[in-house]
Amino acid sequence: MNYEDMEFFAPGHRACAGCAAPIIVKWVLKLAGPNTIVVNATGCLEVFSTPYPHSAWRLPWIHVAFENASATASGIEAALKAMGKKEGTNIIVFGGDGGTSDIGIQSLSGMAERGHDVLYVLYDNEAYMNTGIQRSSSTPFGAWTTTSQVGPSKPLGKEEFKKPIADIMAAHKIPYVATANPAFLPDFKAKVQKALSIKGPKFIHTISSCTTGWRHDPSKTIEIMRLATETGIFPLWEIENGDFGHRKITYMPKQRKPVEEYLKPQGRFRHLFSEPEKIKEIQKMVDDWWAQYEHPQ
Amino acid sequence: MPMMMLKGNESTAYAAKLARVKVVPAYPITPSTVFPEKVSELIANGEMDAEFLPVESEHSALSAAIGAAATGVRTMTATASQGLAFMNEILYIASGMRLPIVMAIGNRALAAPVNIWADQQDTMMVRDSGWIHFYAETNQEALDLTIIAFKVSENENVLLPALMGMDAFVLTHTMEPVNVPEQKDVDAFLGEKEINYPVLDPSKPATFGAFVFPEHYMEFRYSQYIAMEHAKKVIDDAFEQFNKIFGRGYSKVSGFQVEDADILFITMGSMTGTARETVRKLREEGEKVGLVKITVFRPFPKDEIIEITKNAKVIAVVDRNISPGFAGAIFTEVAASFTNVKNRPKIIDFILGLGGRDIRVENYEEIYKRSKKAMRGKFEEVQWIDVDEESVKEVEGSL
Ligand SMILES: Cc1ncc(C[n+]2csc(CCOP(=O)(O)OP(=O)(O)O)c2C)c(N)n1
Ligand code: SF4
Ligand SMILES: [Mg+2]
């Protein structure tokens, strides 16, 4: 069945204009269809989609807390199994980067290790947006947030690197891990579809621009997310069963654009432009990662 | 009905099996660990048909229980002490979502310092979490009250989670003869699990755990309050029905030699047996003493306590917990129960048995002696029993 003409995520929710999270959710659900139960970690998505007595969810949806969406999903799966109703029902978790890479990493790791048949979709806006743009372990090197402030003693913003959560999930040897970008919709759809066709734990790391926290014009959401991949900062790949040797790059930029093109339109990186060697450092990190996968041109 | 020699934790595992629990997420912690072990064994032997989830934490155990209960199956877990403390956030969510989850607790002290023995601080810590509280005196009670807990929790006028406390080691690890009910009788008592609340069902989409603004939040809390009030009668009815089928009677509070007693001990849990022994002994010596046992702590049996203690001159509350800065939790509740009662007895709080220190007949005799003195004169409201005051004075100084 094809449900692409149907909307399971209703309009009228309260996301900021230009927020990428609803785009991600809407497309995942179109591919999943109506026989789906959604679990949501605390975060922007949960808050903007369920202002009681309204709900944007046209599917059964549950939010329990910030750090336990994976455990809740585990219990749902066990209950469906016990009732003999698991066959054909998708269980999909949506979690932000805080709810996934930080406070929720324990329950996520537990769910993956126990092998529950759940698709976990991380919408990574690279900070705790719901509480007002605080840094997370998924905030990139050099980004300003309200807890990685920029000043004379701290010219860089965040001084630590982004936690490679998708690699960490692949190291669990679960059947399917991918990164996806809604600005590359055919690739995004193919990955969600593939994940849904596989039994067991699946993890998709999606990039999710936040106009408020990244400080860019709301009309530029797709453009900026596209640049994230075209500069090679957010590469698109998949790994099956933890086979790192066969990481499949699903989008190979012909010529990677310089990282400045991605950093420039975002207010959170503005201070870097007075620290050009830091931009070089970021470029080098990206180049080093790609060196394993690009053939010399 | 077969008699079996069972530990407290095994009694609750058999209760889970007899209640036909379908999902058991659990995490090991002394003194509750035997529960998941036994459930895992019953499932492996083919005696129990359930999904066992060996989760990675207590926080996840209760979260998974919420997921399962919200999907519409009977679910149970077990924990103690640090595990219960770790669950705290999720306890409130389980009750706020009105999910009939049952949890067995091996009542144990809280760190620091670390201690794994009997103490009721852990469940007193979650007094306000909106869970129904049962407390067992024996392993038979542990089994029976767990089954009763499902009956009460799932009642459509209640729909609240319930915990069943049993003291660490004294009950959890001690074998006692337990009359294990027949499956058909438990089936008759509990009935098929009815899904009388909204569940996560793709054919009827519903939103659980929405974001609620000040204009609606209070009504949710008021509903929970009313549900707990309803539980009072539902518990009485469940006890009565249980008695009819199984011939074992329970009540929220029960008295022993209360009629003409001037002094009444109030106890909860395994400490009751020793108190009963002491009452017998003192009665033989001609003392007018009796005992009131609390089996249900939430909803608090306020009216029953006022009624059963109406002839007493002194109530000696025995608290195996302490709220530093005030008193033990049972004292607080009992004292508050009398707020608007005219002729109230003197109420004294005796703190003892913390961290598994044995509660002995001599301790109750001491409590009795002090209570008798208080009958005629002044008294300290909170008194510690069997504690080395001198060694503490050396460090902390005198009051
Ligand atoms: C245990 C707990 N700690 C802190 C919070 C406060 N809190 C709510 S949402 C949030 C940040 C969410 O960040 P993320 O997961 O990245 O989602 P986003 O809002 O960015 O979409 C925080 C810190 C909470 N709800 N629960
Ligand atoms: S703050 Fe960011 S993530 Fe949250 S709704 Fe607005 S744009 Fe989306
Ligand atoms: Mg975020």
mmCIF file of N, CA and C in Angstrom, chain A residues 239-287:
data_model
loop_
_atom_site.group_PDB
_atom_site.id
_atom_site.type_symbol
_atom_site.label_atom_id
_atom_site.label_comp_id
_atom_site.label_asym_id
_atom_site.label_seq_id
_atom_site.Cartn_x
_atom_site.Cartn_y
_atom_site.Cartn_z
ATOM 1 N N ILE A 239 24.722 1.554 7.193
ATOM 2 C CA ILE A 239 25.537 0.413 7.643
ATOM 3 C C ILE A 239 24.587 -0.682 8.095
ATOM 4 N N GLU A 240 24.788 -1.877 7.553
ATOM 5 C CA GLU A 240 23.937 -2.993 7.958
ATOM 6 C C GLU A 240 24.700 -3.924 8.886
ATOM 7 N N ASN A 241 24.049 -4.357 9.924
ATOM 8 C CA ASN A 241 24.610 -5.347 10.870
ATOM 9 C C ASN A 241 25.990 -4.970 11.413
ATOM 10 N N GLY A 242 26.222 -3.704 11.552
ATOM 11 C CA GLY A 242 27.478 -3.251 12.153
ATOM 12 C C GLY A 242 28.703 -3.472 11.289
ATOM 13 N N ASP A 243 28.484 -3.655 9.982
ATOM 14 C CA ASP A 243 29.602 -3.924 9.081
ATOM 15 C C ASP A 243 30.215 -2.600 8.610
ATOM 16 N N PHE A 244 31.091 -2.045 9.447
ATOM 17 C CA PHE A 244 31.679 -0.734 9.143
ATOM 18 C C PHE A 244 32.512 -0.773 7.862
ATOM 19 N N GLY A 245 33.056 -1.937 7.556
ATOM 20 C CA GLY A 245 33.860 -2.070 6.343
ATOM 21 C C GLY A 245 33.041 -1.821 5.084
ATOM 22 N N HIS A 246 31.739 -2.009 5.195
ATOM 23 C CA HIS A 246 30.869 -1.778 4.043
ATOM 24 C C HIS A 246 29.900 -0.635 4.280
ATOM 25 N N ARG A 247 30.408 0.435 4.890
ATOM 26 C CA ARG A 247 29.563 1.619 5.023
ATOM 27 C C ARG A 247 29.232 2.082 3.603
ATOM 28 N N LYS A 248 27.945 2.150 3.301
ATOM 29 C CA LYS A 248 27.573 2.514 1.932
ATOM 30 C C LYS A 248 27.246 4.006 1.876
ATOM 31 N N ILE A 249 28.063 4.741 1.143
ATOM 32 C CA ILE A 249 27.793 6.168 0.978
ATOM 33 C C ILE A 249 26.684 6.279 -0.076
ATOM 34 N N THR A 250 25.555 6.835 0.307
ATOM 35 C CA THR A 250 24.429 6.839 -0.632
ATOM 36 C C THR A 250 24.353 8.128 -1.443
ATOM 37 N N TYR A 251 25.132 9.121 -1.053
ATOM 38 C CA TYR A 251 25.209 10.327 -1.882
ATOM 39 C C TYR A 251 26.666 10.783 -1.897
ATOM 40 N N MET A 252 27.268 10.720 -3.050
ATOM 41 C CA MET A 252 28.672 11.095 -3.186
ATOM 42 C C MET A 252 28.730 12.457 -3.878
ATOM 43 N N PRO A 253 29.023 13.535 -3.136
ATOM 44 C CA PRO A 253 29.084 14.839 -3.788
ATOM 45 C C PRO A 253 30.179 14.818 -4.863
ATOM 46 N N LYS A 254 29.854 15.347 -6.035
ATOM 47 C CA LYS A 254 30.849 15.332 -7.127
ATOM 48 C C LYS A 254 32.065 16.123 -6.697
ATOM 49 N N GLN A 255 31.788 17.281 -6.177
ATOM 50 C CA GLN A 255 32.864 18.145 -5.669
ATOM 51 C C GLN A 255 32.315 18.723 -4.363
ATOM 52 N N ARG A 256 32.892 18.307 -3.239
ATOM 53 C CA ARG A 256 32.374 18.838 -1.979
ATOM 54 C C ARG A 256 32.548 20.348 -1.930
ATOM 55 N N LYS A 257 31.504 21.051 -1.488
ATOM 56 C CA LYS A 257 31.614 22.501 -1.357
ATOM 57 C C LYS A 257 32.406 22.835 -0.097
ATOM 58 N N PRO A 258 33.047 24.003 -0.060
ATOM 59 C CA PRO A 258 33.772 24.380 1.168
ATOM 60 C C PRO A 258 32.809 24.546 2.351
ATOM 61 N N VAL A 259 33.261 24.186 3.545
ATOM 62 C CA VAL A 259 32.362 24.216 4.706
ATOM 63 C C VAL A 259 31.805 25.614 4.983
ATOM 64 N N GLU A 260 32.547 26.645 4.597
ATOM 65 C CA GLU A 260 32.051 28.016 4.813
ATOM 66 C C GLU A 260 30.642 28.213 4.278
ATOM 67 N N GLU A 261 30.345 27.543 3.161
ATOM 68 C CA GLU A 261 29.036 27.770 2.534
ATOM 69 C C GLU A 261 27.893 27.326 3.446
ATOM 70 N N TYR A 262 28.175 26.290 4.242
ATOM 71 C CA TYR A 262 27.175 25.819 5.197
ATOM 72 C C TYR A 262 27.170 26.687 6.457
ATOM 73 N N LEU A 263 28.383 27.075 6.906
ATOM 74 C CA LEU A 263 28.493 27.807 8.166
ATOM 75 C C LEU A 263 27.997 29.245 8.040
ATOM 76 N N LYS A 264 28.272 29.846 6.909
ATOM 77 C CA LYS A 264 28.032 31.289 6.712
ATOM 78 C C LYS A 264 26.588 31.735 6.990
ATOM 79 N N PRO A 265 25.584 31.060 6.430
ATOM 80 C CA PRO A 265 24.223 31.585 6.636
ATOM 81 C C PRO A 265 23.651 31.341 8.027
ATOM 82 N N GLN A 266 24.418 30.708 8.924
ATOM 83 C CA GLN A 266 23.873 30.373 10.239
ATOM 84 C C GLN A 266 24.485 31.240 11.331
ATOM 85 N N GLY A 267 23.626 31.940 12.036
ATOM 86 C CA GLY A 267 24.080 32.838 13.107
ATOM 87 C C GLY A 267 24.892 32.118 14.175
ATOM 88 N N ARG A 268 24.627 30.838 14.382
ATOM 89 C CA ARG A 268 25.329 30.127 15.468
ATOM 90 C C ARG A 268 26.825 29.955 15.171
ATOM 91 N N PHE A 269 27.220 30.157 13.904
ATOM 92 C CA PHE A 269 28.639 30.021 13.546
ATOM 93 C C PHE A 269 29.294 31.369 13.217
ATOM 94 N N ARG A 270 28.538 32.464 13.382
ATOM 95 C CA ARG A 270 29.032 33.760 12.918
ATOM 96 C C ARG A 270 30.416 34.103 13.483
ATOM 97 N N HIS A 271 30.613 33.834 14.793
ATOM 98 C CA HIS A 271 31.873 34.186 15.463
ATOM 99 C C HIS A 271 33.083 33.477 14.842
ATOM 100 N N LEU A 272 32.839 32.351 14.163
ATOM 101 C CA LEU A 272 33.971 31.603 13.599
ATOM 102 C C LEU A 272 34.666 32.383 12.493
ATOM 103 N N PHE A 273 33.921 33.292 11.914
ATOM 104 C CA PHE A 273 34.507 33.998 10.768
ATOM 105 C C PHE A 273 35.552 35.029 11.183
ATOM 106 N N SER A 274 35.666 35.250 12.503
ATOM 107 C CA SER A 274 36.823 36.031 12.946
ATOM 108 C C SER A 274 37.923 35.098 13.466
ATOM 109 N N GLU A 275 37.732 33.785 13.314
ATOM 110 C CA GLU A 275 38.732 32.779 13.717
ATOM 111 C C GLU A 275 38.978 31.845 12.524
ATOM 112 N N PRO A 276 39.530 32.360 11.415
ATOM 113 C CA PRO A 276 39.580 31.559 10.185
ATOM 114 C C PRO A 276 40.291 30.219 10.349
ATOM 115 N N GLU A 277 41.244 30.140 11.293
ATOM 116 C CA GLU A 277 41.944 28.840 11.433
ATOM 117 C C GLU A 277 41.006 27.773 11.993
ATOM 118 N N LYS A 278 39.971 28.201 12.731
ATOM 119 C CA LYS A 278 38.988 27.240 13.243
ATOM 120 C C LYS A 278 38.148 26.678 12.090
ATOM 121 N N ILE A 279 37.865 27.521 11.129
ATOM 122 C CA ILE A 279 37.116 27.042 9.964
ATOM 123 C C ILE A 279 37.973 26.045 9.195
ATOM 124 N N LYS A 280 39.255 26.335 9.142
ATOM 125 C CA LYS A 280 40.171 25.379 8.489
ATOM 126 C C LYS A 280 40.167 24.042 9.224
ATOM 127 N N GLU A 281 40.118 24.138 10.555
ATOM 128 C CA GLU A 281 40.100 22.919 11.368
ATOM 129 C C GLU A 281 38.844 22.097 11.043
ATOM 130 N N ILE A 282 37.720 22.794 10.928
ATOM 131 C CA ILE A 282 36.469 22.091 10.607
ATOM 132 C C ILE A 282 36.590 21.457 9.214
ATOM 133 N N GLN A 283 37.142 22.225 8.280
ATOM 134 C CA GLN A 283 37.319 21.693 6.916
ATOM 135 C C GLN A 283 38.201 20.440 6.939
ATOM 136 N N LYS A 284 39.224 20.470 7.784
ATOM 137 C CA LYS A 284 40.141 19.334 7.837
ATOM 138 C C LYS A 284 39.445 18.102 8.419
ATOM 139 N N MET A 285 38.628 18.323 9.449
ATOM 140 C CA MET A 285 37.893 17.197 10.034
ATOM 141 C C MET A 285 37.010 16.538 8.982
ATOM 142 N N VAL A 286 36.354 17.383 8.177
ATOM 143 C CA VAL A 286 35.468 16.856 7.138
ATOM 144 C C VAL A 286 36.301 16.113 6.088
ATOM 145 N N ASP A 287 37.401 16.727 5.684
ATOM 146 C CA ASP A 287 38.256 16.090 4.664
ATOM 147 C C ASP A 287 38.789 14.749 5.152
#
